[in-house]
PDB file of C-alpha atoms in Angstrom:
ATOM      1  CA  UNK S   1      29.180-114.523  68.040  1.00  0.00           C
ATOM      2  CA  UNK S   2      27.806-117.002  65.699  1.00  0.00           C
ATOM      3  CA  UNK S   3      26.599-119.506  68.567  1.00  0.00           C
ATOM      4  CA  UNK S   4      24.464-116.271  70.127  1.00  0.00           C
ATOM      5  CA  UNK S   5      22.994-115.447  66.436  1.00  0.00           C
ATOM      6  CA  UNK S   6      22.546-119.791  66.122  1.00  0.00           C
ATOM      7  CA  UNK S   7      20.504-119.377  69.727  1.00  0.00           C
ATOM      8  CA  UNK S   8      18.776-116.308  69.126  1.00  0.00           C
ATOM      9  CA  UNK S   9      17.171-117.551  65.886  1.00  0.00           C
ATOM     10  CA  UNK S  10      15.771-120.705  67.452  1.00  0.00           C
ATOM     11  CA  UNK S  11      14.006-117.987  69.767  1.00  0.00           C
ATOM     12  CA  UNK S  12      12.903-115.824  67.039  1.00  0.00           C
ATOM     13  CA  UNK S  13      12.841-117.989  63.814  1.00  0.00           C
ATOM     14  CA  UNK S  14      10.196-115.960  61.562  1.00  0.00           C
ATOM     15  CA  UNK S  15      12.195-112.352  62.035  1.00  0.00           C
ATOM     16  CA  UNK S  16      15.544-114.220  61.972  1.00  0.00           C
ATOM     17  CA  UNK S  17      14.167-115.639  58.822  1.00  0.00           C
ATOM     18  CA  UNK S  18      13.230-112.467  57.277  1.00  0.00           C
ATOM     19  CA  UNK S  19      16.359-111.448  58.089  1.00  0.00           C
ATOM     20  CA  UNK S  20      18.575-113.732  56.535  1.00  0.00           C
ATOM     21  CA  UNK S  21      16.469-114.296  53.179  1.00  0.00           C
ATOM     22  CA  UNK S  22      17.695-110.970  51.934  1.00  0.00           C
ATOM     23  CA  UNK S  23      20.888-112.601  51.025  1.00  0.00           C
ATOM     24  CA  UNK S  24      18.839-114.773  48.644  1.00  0.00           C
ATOM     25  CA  UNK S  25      17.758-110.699  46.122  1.00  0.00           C
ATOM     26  CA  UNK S  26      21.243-109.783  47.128  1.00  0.00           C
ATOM     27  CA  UNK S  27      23.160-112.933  45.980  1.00  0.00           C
ATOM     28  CA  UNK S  28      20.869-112.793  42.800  1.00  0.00           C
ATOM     29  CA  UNK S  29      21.405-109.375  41.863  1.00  0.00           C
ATOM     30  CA  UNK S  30      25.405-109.734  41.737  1.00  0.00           C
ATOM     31  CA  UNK S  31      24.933-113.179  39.755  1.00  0.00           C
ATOM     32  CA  UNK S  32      22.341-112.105  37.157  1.00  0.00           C
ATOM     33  CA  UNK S  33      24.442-108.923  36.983  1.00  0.00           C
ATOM     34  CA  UNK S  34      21.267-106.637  37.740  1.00  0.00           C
ATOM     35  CA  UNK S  35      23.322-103.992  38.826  1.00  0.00           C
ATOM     36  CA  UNK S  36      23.668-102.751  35.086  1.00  0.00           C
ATOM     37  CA  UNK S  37      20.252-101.369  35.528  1.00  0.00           C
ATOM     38  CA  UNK S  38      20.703 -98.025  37.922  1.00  0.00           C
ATOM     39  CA  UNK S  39      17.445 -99.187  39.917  1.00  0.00           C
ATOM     40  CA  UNK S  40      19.139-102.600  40.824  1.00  0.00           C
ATOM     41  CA  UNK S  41      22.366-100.808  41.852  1.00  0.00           C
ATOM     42  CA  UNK S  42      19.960 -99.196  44.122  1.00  0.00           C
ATOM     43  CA  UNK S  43      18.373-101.590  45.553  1.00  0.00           C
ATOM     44  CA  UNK S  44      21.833-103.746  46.127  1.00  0.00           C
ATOM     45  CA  UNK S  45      22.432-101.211  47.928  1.00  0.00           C
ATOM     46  CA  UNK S  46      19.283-100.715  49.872  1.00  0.00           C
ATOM     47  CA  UNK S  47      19.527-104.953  50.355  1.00  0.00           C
ATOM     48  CA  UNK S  48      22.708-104.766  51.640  1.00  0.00           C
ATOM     49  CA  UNK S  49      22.193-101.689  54.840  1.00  0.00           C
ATOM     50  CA  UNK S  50      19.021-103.599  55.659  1.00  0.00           C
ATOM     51  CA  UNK S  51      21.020-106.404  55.966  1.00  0.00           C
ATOM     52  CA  UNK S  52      23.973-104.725  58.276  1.00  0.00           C
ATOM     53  CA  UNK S  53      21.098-103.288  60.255  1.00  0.00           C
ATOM     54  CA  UNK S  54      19.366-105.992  60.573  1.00  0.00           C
ATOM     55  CA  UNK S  55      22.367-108.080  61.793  1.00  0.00           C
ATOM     56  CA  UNK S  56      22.895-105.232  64.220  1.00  0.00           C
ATOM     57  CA  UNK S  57      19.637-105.096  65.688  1.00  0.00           C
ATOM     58  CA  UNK S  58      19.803-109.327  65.864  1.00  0.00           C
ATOM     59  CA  UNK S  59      23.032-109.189  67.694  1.00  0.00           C
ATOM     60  CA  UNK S  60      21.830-105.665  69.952  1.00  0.00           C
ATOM     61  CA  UNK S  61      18.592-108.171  71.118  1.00  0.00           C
ATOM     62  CA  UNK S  62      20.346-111.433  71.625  1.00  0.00           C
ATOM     63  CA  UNK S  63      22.893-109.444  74.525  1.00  0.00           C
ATOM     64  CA  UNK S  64      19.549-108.207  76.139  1.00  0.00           C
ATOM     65  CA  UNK S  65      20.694-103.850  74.383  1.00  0.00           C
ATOM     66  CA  UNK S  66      17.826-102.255  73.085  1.00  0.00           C
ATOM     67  CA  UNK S  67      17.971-102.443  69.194  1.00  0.00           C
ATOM     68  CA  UNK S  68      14.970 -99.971  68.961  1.00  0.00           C
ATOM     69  CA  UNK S  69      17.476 -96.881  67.921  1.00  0.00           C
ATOM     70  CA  UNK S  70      18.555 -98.877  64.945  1.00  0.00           C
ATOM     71  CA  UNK S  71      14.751 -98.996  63.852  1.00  0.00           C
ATOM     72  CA  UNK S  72      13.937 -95.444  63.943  1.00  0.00           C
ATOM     73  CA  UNK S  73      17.433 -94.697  62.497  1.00  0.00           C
ATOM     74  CA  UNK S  74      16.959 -96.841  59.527  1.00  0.00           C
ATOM     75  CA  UNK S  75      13.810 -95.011  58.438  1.00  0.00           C
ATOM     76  CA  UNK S  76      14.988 -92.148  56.718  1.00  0.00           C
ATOM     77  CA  UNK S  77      18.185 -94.107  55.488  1.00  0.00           C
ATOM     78  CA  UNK S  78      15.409 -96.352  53.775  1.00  0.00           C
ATOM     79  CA  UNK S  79      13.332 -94.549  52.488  1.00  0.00           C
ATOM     80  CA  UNK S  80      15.987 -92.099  51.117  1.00  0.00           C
ATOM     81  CA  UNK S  81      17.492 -95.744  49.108  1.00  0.00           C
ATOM     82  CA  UNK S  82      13.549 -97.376  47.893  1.00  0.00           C
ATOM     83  CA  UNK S  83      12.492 -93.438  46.649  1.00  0.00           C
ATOM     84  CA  UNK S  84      15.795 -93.277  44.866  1.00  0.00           C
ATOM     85  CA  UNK S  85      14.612 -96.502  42.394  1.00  0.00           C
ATOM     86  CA  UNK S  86      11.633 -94.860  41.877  1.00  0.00           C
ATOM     87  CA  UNK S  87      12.967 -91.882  40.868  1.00  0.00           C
ATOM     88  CA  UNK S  88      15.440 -93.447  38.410  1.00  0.00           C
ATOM     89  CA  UNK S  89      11.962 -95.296  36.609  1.00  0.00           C
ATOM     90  CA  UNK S  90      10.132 -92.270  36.950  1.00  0.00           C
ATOM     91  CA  UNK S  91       9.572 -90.123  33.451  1.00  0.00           C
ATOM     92  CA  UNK S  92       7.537 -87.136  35.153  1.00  0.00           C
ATOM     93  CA  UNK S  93       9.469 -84.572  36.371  1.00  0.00           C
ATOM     94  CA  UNK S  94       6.972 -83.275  39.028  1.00  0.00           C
ATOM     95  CA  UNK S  95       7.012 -87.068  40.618  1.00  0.00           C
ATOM     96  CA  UNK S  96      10.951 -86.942  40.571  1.00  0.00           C
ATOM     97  CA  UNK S  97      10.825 -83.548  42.339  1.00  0.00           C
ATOM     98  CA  UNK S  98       8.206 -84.644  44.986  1.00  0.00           C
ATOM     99  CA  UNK S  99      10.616 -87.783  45.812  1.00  0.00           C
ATOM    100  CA  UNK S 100      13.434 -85.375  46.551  1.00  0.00           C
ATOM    101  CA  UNK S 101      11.221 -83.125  48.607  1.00  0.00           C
ATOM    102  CA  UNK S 102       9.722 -85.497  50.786  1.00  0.00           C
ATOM    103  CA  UNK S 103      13.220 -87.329  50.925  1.00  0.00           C
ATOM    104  CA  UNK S 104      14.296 -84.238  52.930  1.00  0.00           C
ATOM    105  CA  UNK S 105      10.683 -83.721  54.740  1.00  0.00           C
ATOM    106  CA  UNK S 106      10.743 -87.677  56.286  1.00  0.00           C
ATOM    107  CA  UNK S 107      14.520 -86.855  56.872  1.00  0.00           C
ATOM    108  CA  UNK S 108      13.568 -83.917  59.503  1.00  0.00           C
ATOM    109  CA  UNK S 109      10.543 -85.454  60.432  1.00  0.00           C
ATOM    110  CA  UNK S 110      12.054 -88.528  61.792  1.00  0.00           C
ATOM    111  CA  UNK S 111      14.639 -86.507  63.771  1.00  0.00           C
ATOM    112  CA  UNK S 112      11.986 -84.696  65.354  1.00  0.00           C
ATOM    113  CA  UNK S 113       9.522 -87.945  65.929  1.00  0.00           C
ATOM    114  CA  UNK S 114      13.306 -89.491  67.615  1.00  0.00           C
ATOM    115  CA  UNK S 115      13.077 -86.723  70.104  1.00  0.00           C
ATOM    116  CA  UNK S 116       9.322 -86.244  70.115  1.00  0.00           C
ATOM    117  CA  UNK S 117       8.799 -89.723  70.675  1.00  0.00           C
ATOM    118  CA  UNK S 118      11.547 -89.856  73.451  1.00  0.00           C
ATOM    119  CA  UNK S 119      11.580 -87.077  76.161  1.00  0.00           C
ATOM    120  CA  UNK S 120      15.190 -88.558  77.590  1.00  0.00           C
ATOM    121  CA  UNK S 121      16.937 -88.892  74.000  1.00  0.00           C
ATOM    122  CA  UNK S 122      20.322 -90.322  75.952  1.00  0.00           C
ATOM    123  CA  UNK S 123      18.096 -93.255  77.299  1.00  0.00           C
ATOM    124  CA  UNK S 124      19.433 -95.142  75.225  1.00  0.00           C
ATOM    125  CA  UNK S 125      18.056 -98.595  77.400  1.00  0.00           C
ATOM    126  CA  UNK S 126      14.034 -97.020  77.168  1.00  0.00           C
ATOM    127  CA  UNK S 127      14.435 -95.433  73.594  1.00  0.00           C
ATOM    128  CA  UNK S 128      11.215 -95.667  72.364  1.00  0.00           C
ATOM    129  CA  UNK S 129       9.887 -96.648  68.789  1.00  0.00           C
ATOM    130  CA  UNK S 130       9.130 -93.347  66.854  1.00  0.00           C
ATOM    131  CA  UNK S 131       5.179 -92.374  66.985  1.00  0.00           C
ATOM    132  CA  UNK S 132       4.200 -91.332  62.558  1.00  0.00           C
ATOM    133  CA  UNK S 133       7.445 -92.014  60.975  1.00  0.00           C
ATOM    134  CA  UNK S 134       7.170 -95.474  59.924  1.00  0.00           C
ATOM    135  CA  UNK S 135       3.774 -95.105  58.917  1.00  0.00           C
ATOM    136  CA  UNK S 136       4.539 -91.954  57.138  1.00  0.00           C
ATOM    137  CA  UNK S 137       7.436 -93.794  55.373  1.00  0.00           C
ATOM    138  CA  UNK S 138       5.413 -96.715  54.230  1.00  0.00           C
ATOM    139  CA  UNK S 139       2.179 -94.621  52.777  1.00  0.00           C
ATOM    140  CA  UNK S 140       5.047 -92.530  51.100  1.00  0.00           C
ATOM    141  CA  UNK S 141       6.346 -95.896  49.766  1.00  0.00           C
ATOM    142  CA  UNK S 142       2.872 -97.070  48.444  1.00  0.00           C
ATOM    143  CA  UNK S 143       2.316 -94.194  46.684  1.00  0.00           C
ATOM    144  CA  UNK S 144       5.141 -94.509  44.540  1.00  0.00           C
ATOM    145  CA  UNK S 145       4.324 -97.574  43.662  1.00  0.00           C
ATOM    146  CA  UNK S 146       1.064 -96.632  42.594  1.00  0.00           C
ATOM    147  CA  UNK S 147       2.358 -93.771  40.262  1.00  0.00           C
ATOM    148  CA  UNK S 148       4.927 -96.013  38.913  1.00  0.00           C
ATOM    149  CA  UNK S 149       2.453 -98.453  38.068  1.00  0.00           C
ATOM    150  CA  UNK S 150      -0.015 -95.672  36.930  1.00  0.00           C
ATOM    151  CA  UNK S 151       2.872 -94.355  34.557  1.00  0.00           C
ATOM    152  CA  UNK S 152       3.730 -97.989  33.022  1.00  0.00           C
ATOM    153  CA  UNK S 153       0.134 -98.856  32.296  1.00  0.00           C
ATOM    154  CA  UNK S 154      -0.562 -95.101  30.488  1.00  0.00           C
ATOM    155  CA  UNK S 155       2.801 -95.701  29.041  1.00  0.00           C
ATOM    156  CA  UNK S 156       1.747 -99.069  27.278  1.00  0.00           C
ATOM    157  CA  UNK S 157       5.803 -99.948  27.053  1.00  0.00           C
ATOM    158  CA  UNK S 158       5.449-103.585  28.567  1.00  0.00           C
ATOM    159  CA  UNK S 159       3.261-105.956  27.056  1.00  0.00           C
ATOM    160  CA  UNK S 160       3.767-108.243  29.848  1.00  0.00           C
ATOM    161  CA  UNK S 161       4.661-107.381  33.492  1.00  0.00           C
ATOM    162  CA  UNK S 162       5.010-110.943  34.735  1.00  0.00           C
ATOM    163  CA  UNK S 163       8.572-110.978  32.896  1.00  0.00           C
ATOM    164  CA  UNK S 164       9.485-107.451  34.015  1.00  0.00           C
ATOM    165  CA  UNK S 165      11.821-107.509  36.704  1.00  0.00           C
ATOM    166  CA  UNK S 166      11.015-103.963  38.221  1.00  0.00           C
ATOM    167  CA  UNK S 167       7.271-105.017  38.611  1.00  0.00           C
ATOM    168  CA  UNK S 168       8.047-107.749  41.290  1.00  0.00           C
ATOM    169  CA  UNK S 169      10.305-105.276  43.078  1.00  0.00           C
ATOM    170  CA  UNK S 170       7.318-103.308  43.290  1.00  0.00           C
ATOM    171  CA  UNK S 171       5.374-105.991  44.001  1.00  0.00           C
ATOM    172  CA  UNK S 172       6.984-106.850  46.952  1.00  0.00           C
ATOM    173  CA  UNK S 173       6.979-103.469  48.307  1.00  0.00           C
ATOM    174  CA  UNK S 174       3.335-102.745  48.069  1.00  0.00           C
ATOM    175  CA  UNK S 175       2.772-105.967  50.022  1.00  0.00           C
ATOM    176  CA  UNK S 176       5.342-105.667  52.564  1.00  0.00           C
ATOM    177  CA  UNK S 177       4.355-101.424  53.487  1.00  0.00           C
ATOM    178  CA  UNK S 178       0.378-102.166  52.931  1.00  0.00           C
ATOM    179  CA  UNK S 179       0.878-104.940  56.092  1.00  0.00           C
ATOM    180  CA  UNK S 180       3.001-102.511  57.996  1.00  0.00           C
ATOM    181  CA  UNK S 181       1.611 -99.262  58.182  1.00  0.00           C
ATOM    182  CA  UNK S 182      -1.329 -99.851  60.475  1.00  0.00           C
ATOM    183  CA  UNK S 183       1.063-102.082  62.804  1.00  0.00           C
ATOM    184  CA  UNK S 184       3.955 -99.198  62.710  1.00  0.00           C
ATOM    185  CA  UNK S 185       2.062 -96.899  65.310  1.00  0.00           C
ATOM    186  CA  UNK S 186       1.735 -99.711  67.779  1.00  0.00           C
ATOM    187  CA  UNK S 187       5.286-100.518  67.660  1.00  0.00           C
ATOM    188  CA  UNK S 188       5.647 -96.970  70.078  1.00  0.00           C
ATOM    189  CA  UNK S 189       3.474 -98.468  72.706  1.00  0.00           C
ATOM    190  CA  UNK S 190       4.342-102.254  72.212  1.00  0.00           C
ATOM    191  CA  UNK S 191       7.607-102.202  71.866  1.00  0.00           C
ATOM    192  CA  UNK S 192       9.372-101.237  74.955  1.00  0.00           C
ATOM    193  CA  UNK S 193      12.953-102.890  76.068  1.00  0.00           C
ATOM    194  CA  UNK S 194      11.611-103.850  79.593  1.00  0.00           C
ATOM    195  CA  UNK S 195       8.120-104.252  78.851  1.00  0.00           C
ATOM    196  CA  UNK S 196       6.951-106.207  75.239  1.00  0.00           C
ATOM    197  CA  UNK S 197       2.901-106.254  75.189  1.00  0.00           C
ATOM    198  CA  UNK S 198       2.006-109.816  73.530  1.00  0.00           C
ATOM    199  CA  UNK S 199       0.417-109.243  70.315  1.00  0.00           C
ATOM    200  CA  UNK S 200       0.319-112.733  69.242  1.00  0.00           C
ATOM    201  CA  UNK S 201       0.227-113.412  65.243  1.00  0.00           C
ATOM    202  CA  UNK S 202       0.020-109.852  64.843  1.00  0.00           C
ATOM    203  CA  UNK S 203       3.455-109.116  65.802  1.00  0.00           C
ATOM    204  CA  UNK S 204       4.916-111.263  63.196  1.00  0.00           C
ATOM    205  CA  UNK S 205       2.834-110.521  60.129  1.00  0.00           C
ATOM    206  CA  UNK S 206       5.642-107.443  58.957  1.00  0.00           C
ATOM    207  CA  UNK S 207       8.131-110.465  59.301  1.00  0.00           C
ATOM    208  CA  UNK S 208       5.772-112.836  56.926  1.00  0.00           C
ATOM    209  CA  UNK S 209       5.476-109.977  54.495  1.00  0.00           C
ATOM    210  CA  UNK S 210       8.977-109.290  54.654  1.00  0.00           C
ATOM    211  CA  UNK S 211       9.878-112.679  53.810  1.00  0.00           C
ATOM    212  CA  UNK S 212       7.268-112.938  50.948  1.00  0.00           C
ATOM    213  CA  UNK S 213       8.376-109.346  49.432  1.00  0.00           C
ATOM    214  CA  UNK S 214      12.158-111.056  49.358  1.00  0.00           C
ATOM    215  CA  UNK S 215      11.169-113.964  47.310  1.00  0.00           C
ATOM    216  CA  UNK S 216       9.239-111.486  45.045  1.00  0.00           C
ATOM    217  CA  UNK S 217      12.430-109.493  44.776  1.00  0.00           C
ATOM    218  CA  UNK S 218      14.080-112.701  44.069  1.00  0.00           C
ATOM    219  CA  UNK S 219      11.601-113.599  41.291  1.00  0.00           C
ATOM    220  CA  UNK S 220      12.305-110.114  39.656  1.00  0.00           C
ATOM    221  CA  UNK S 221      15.998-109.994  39.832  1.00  0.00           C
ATOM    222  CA  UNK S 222      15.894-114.005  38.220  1.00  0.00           C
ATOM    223  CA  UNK S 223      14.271-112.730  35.356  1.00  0.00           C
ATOM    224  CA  UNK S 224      16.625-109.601  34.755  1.00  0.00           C
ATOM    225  CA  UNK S 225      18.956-110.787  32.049  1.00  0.00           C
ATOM    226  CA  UNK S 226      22.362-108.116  31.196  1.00  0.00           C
ATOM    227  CA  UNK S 227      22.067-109.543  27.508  1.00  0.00           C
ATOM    228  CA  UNK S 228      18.515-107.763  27.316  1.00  0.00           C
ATOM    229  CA  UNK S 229      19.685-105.098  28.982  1.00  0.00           C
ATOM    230  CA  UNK S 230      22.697-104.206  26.765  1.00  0.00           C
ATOM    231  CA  UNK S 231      21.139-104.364  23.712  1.00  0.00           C
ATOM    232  CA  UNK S 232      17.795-101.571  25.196  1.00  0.00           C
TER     233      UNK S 232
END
């Protein structure tokens, strides 16, 4: 197994890559003991389905299965993990109670854009990518962001956000969802198992981002320190 994922990333460096640099926040978070901080806990956990997924959908495409169920799968399983931080930092109650509505909302959605999306739902070989879900997912994503950030700047609690850990976790995400979401709808018509319309650099940008949003989760978790955090 580990000569096919060896062969497959010499294929597919740049998405193997972005793959296999979320061990760098995950390893991180366990040594700087960021897991004190509920949020962290969170998003080890978040880190480590991607990861299993990821490795699922690597090994799925390297023995010529389509991995494209895994994708549209791991949508509501994300989002459900990413709105969770956000509604640990949150302070507004409303915010908290619009994460857990549209938790369940993209939860039922994605189901029906699965079957929507794919007339034969046990072609398992021609699933399709899901049609609004991703997209939907990532503008969801964004906007949290933006209220958290909204919140912490009316809040005036951090005089500076370069040394606070949750800001380049949010960082990260902003970039990564701002470069997907208008390449998430194309995926549906792109990315078919026996058909895969070249899009040249623009089917790799997500992977870029992806890889740059890890090393800002990285330069987050470095700075979290469980001294600090014990004595808050």
């Amino acid at each position: 197994m580990l000569e096919t994922f060896i062969t497959y990333y010499f294929k597919k460096p740049i998405p193997c890559t972005a793959v296999f640099i979320s061990l760098l926040p995950l390893i991180l978070i366990l040594v700087k003991k960021a897991y004190l901080d509920s949020a962290f806990k969170i998003l080890l956990i978040y880190l480590t389905f991607k990861l299993i997924i990821d490795l699922l959908m690597i090994r799925s495409a390297s023995i010529h299965q389509n991995n494209i169920i895994y994708f549209n799968l791991s949508i509501p399983i994300y989002y459900a993990l990413l709105s969770s931080m956000f509604y640990e930092k949150l302070d507004n109650k409303i915010y908290k109670k619009g994460i857990a509505i549209s938790t369940v909302a993209l939860v039922v959605f994605t189901i029906w854009d699965i079957f929507h999306s794919n007339s034969r739902i046990t072609d398992f070989h021609n699933h399709r990518a899901v049609l609004f879900s991703k997209t939907i997912e990532g503008v969801l994503i964004i906007i949290l962001v933006l209220l958290y950030f909204y919140e912490l700047i009316k809040s005036l609690k951090i005089p500076d956000l370069l040394v606070f850990p949750f800001f380049w976790i949010c960082s990260g995400l902003l970039l990564y969802y701002s470069s997907f979401i208008f390449i998430a709808p194309l995926l549906h018509y792109t990315a078919t198992w026996n058909s895969v319309i070249d899009l040249g650099i623009t089917r790799v940008i997500p992977y870029i981002f992806e890889i740059i949003c890890a090393l800002l989760f990285s330069i987050g978790i470095y700075q979290f320190s469980a001294e600090n955090y014990a004595r808050q």
